[in-house]
XYZ file of N, CA and C in Angstrom:
435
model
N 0.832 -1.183 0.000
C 0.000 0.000 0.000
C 0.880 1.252 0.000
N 0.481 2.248 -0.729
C 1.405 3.224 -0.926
C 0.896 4.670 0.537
N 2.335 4.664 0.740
C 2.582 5.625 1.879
C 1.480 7.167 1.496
N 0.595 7.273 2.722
C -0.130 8.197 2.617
C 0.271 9.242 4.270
N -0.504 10.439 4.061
C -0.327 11.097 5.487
C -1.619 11.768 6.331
N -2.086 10.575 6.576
C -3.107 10.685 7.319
C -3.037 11.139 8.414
N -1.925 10.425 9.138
C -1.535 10.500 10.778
C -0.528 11.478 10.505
N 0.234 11.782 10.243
C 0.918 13.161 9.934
C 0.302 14.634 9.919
N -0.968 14.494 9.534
C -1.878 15.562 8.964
C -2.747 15.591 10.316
N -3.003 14.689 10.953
C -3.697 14.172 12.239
C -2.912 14.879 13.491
N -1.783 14.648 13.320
C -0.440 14.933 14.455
C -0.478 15.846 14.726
N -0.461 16.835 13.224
C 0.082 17.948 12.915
C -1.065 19.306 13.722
N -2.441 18.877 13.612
C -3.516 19.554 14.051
C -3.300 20.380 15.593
N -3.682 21.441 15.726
C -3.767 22.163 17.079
C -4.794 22.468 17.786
N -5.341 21.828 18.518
C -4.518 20.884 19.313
C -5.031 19.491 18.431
N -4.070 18.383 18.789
C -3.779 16.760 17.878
C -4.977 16.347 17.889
N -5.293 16.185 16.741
C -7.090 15.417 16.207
C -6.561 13.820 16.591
N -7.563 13.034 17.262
C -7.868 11.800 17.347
C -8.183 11.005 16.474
N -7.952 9.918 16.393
C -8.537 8.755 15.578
C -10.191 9.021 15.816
N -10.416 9.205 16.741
C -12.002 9.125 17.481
C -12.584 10.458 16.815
N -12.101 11.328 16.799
C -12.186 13.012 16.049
C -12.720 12.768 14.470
N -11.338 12.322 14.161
C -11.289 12.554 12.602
C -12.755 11.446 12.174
N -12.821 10.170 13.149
C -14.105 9.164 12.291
C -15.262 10.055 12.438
N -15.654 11.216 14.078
C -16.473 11.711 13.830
C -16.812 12.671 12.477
N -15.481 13.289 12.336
C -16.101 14.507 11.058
C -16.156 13.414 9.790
N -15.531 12.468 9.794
C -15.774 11.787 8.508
C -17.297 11.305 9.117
N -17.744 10.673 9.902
C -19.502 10.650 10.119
C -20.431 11.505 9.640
N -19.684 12.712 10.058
C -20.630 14.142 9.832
C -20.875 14.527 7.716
N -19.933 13.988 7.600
C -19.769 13.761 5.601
C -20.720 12.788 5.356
N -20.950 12.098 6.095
C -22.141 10.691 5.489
C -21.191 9.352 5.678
N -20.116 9.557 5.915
C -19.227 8.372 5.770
C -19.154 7.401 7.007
N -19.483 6.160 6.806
C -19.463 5.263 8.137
C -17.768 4.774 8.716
N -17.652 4.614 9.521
C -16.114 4.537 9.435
C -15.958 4.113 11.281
N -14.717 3.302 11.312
C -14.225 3.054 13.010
C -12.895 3.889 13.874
N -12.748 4.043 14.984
C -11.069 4.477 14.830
C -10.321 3.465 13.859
N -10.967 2.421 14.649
C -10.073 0.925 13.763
C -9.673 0.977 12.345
N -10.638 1.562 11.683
C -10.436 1.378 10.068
C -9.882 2.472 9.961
N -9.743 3.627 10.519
C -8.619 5.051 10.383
C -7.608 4.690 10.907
N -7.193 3.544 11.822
C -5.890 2.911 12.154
C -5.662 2.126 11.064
N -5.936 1.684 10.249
C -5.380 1.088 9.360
C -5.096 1.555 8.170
N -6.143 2.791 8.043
C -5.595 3.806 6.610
C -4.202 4.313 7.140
N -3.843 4.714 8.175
C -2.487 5.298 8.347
C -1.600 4.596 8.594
N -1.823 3.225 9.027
C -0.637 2.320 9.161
C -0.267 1.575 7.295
N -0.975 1.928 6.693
C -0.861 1.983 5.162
C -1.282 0.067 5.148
N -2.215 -0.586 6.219
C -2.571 -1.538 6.067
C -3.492 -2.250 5.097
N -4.128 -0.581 4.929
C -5.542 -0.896 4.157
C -6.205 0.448 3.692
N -6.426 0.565 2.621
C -6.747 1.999 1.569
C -8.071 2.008 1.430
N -8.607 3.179 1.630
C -9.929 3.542 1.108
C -10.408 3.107 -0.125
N -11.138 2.292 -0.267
C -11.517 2.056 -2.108
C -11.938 3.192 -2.700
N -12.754 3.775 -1.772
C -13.687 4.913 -2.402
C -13.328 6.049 -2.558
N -13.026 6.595 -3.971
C -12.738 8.292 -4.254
C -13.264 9.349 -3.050
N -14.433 9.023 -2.675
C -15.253 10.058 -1.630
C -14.469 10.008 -0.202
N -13.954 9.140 0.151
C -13.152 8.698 1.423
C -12.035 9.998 1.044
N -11.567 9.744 0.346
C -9.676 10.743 0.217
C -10.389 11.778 -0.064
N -11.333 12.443 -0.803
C -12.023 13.196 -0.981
C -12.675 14.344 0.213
N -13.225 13.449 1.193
C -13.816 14.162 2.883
C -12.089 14.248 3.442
N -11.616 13.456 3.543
C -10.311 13.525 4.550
C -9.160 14.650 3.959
N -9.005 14.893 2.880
C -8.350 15.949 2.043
C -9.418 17.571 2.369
N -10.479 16.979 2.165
C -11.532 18.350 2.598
C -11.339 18.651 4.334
N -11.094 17.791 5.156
C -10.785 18.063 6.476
C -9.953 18.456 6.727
N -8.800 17.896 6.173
C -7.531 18.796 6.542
C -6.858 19.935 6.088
N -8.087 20.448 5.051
C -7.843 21.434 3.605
C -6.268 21.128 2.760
N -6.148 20.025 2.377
C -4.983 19.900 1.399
C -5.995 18.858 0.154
N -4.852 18.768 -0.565
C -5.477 17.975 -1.869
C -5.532 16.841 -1.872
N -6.057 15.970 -2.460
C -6.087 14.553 -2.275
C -4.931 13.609 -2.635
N -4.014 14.378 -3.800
C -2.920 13.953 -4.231
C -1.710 14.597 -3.124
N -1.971 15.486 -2.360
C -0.944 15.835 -1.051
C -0.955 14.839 0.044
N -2.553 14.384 -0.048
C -2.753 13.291 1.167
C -2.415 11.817 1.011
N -2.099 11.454 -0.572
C -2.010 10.431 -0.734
C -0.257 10.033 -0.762
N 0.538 11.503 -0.454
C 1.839 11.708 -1.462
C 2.409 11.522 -2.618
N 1.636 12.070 -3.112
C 1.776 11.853 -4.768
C 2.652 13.319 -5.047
N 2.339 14.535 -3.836
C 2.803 15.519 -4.151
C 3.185 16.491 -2.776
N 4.218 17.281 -3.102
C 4.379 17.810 -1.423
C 4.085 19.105 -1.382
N 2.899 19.606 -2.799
C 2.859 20.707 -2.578
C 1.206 20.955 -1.582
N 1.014 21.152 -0.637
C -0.324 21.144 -0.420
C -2.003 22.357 -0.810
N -2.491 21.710 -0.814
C -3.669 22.610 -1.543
C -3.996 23.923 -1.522
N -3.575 24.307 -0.286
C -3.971 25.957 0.562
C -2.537 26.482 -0.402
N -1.758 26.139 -0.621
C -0.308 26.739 -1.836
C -0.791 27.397 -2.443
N -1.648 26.382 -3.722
C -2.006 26.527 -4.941
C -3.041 27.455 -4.936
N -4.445 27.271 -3.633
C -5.027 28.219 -4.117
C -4.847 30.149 -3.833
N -3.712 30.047 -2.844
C -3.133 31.263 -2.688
C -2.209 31.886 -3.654
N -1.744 31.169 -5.184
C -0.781 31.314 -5.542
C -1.800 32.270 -6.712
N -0.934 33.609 -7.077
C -1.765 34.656 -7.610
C -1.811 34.460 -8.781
N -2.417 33.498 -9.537
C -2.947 33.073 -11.062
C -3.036 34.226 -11.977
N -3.985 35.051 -11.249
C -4.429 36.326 -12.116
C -3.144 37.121 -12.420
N -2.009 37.331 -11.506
C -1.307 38.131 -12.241
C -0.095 36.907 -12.946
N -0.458 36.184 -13.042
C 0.549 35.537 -13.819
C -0.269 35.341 -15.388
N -1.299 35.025 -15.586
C -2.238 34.965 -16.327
C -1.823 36.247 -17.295
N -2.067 37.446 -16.583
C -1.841 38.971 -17.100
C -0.550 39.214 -17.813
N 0.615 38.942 -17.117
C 1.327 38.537 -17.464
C 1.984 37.766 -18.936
N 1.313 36.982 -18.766
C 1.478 35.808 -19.805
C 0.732 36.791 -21.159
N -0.300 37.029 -21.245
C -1.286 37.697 -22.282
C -0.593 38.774 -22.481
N 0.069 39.784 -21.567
C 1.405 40.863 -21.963
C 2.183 40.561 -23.212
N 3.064 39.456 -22.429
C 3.710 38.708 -23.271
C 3.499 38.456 -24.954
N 2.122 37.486 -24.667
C 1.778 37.045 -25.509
C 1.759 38.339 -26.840
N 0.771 39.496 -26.101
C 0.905 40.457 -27.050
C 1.371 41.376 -27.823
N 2.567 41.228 -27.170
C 3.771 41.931 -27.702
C 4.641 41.177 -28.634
N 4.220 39.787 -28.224
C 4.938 38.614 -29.419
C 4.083 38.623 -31.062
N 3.161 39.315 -30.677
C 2.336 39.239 -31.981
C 1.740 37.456 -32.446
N 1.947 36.841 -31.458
C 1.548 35.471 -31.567
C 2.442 34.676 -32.567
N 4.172 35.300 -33.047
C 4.709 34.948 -34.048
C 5.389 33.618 -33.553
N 5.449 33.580 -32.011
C 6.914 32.410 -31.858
C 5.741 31.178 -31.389
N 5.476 30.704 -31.699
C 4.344 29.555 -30.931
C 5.084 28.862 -30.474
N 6.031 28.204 -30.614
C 6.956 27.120 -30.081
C 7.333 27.718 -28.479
N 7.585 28.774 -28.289
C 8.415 29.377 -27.563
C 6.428 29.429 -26.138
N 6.033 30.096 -27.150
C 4.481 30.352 -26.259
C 4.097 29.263 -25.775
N 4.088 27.521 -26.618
C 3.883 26.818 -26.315
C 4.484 25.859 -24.906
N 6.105 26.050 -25.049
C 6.474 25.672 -23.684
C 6.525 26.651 -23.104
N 6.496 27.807 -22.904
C 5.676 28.805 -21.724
C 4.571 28.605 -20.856
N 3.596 28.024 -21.753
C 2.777 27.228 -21.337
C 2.597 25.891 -20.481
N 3.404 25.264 -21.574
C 3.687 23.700 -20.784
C 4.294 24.111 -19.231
N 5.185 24.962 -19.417
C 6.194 25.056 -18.200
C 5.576 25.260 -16.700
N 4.506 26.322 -17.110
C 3.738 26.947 -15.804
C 2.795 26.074 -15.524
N 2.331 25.408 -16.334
C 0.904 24.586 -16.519
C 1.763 22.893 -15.775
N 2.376 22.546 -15.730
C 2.689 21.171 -15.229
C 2.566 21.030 -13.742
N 3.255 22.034 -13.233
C 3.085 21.965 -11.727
C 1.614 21.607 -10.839
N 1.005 22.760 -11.783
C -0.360 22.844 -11.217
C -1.530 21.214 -12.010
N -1.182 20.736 -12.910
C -1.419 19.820 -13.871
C -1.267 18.366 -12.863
N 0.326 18.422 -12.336
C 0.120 17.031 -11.566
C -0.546 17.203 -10.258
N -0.961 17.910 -9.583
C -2.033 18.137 -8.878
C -3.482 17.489 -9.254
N -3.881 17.132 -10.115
C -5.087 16.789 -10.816
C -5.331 15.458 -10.354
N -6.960 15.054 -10.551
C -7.161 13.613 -10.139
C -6.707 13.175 -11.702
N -6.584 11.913 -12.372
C -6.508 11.269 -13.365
C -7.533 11.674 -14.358
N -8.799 11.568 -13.877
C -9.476 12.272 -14.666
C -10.058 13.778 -15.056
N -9.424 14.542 -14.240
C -9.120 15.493 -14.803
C -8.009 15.665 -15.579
N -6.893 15.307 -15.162
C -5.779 15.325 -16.586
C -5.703 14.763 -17.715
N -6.891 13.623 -17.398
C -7.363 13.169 -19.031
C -8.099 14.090 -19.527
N -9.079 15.004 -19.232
C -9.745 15.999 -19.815
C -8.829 17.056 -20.389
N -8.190 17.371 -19.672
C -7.116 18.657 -19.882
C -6.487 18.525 -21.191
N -5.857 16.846 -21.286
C -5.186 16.493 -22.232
C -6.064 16.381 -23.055
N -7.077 15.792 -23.109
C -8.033 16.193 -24.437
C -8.429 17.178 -24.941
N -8.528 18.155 -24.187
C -9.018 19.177 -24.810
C -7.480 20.345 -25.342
N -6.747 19.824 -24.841
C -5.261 20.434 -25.185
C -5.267 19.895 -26.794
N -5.515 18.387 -27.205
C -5.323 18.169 -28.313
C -6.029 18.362 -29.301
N -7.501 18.922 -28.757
C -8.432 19.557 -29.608
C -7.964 20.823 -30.006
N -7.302 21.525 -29.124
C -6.976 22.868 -29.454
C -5.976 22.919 -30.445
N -4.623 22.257 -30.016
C -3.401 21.689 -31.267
C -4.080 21.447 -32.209
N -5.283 20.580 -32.547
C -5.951 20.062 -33.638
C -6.099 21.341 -34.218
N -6.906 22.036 -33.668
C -7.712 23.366 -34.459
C -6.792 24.618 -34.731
N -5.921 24.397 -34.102
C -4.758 25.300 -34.771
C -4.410 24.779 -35.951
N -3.926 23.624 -35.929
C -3.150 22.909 -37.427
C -4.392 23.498 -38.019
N -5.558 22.500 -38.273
C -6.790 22.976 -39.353
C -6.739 24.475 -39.914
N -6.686 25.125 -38.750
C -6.829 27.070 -38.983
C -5.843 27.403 -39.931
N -4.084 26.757 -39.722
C -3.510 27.028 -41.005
C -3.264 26.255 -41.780
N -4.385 25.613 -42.117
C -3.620 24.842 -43.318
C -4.660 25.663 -44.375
């Protein structure tokens, strides 16, 4: 079972959330649950099957589900503090002063800023992303040919 931080995230709380704590607020979500079976998500004995499980417990501790699972060490409260809009502004500056001539260059500009925030994603959102990324590549080629 792959190393998650349940009890880390648990520890970490002020003052230290309980096994007995955390099953209540996961109760209060709709979710049935024991200390027992939250002793075993953190001893990495035994994994939530259910998306909605990492889902409430990522919502409790306000980080992401891919922070809770360690997939990533950036945690959620980061990302949504991180000032998009002026980087966004930024970027469209850029963009407009390039006259849209270097695409290659615009394109990993893109890629570059966009990955960080990208592996953050559940799976199926980065399958969407990527689809619709290749719709867009698509409709560029079409536009000049």
């Amino acid at each position: 079972m792959a190393k998650n931080r349940i009890k880390e995230l648990r520890n970490s709380t002020n003052p230290k959330t309980t096994l007995k704590e955390l099953s209540e607020k996961l109760r209060e979500k709709g979710l049935s649950f024991t200390d027992s079976q939250l002793s075993q998500y953190e001893q990495g004995n035994r994994s939530p099957r259910n998306s909605e499980i990492w889902q409430a417990l990522a919502e409790i501790f306000n980080v992401s589900v891919g922070y809770l699972l360690g997939n990533t060490d950036m945690p959620k409260d980061i990302i949504e503090n991180y000032n998009y809009k002026q980087e966004i502004n930024s970027f469209i500056k850029d963009l407009d002063e390039s006259n849209y001539k270097n695409w290659d260059l615009i394109e990993k500009s893109i890629y570059l800023q966009c990955i960080q925030a990208i592996s953050l994603l559940s799976v199926e959102e980065r399958k969407f992303i990527n689809e619709y990324l290749w719709a867009l590549l698509e409709k560029r080629s079409s536009e000049s040919n």
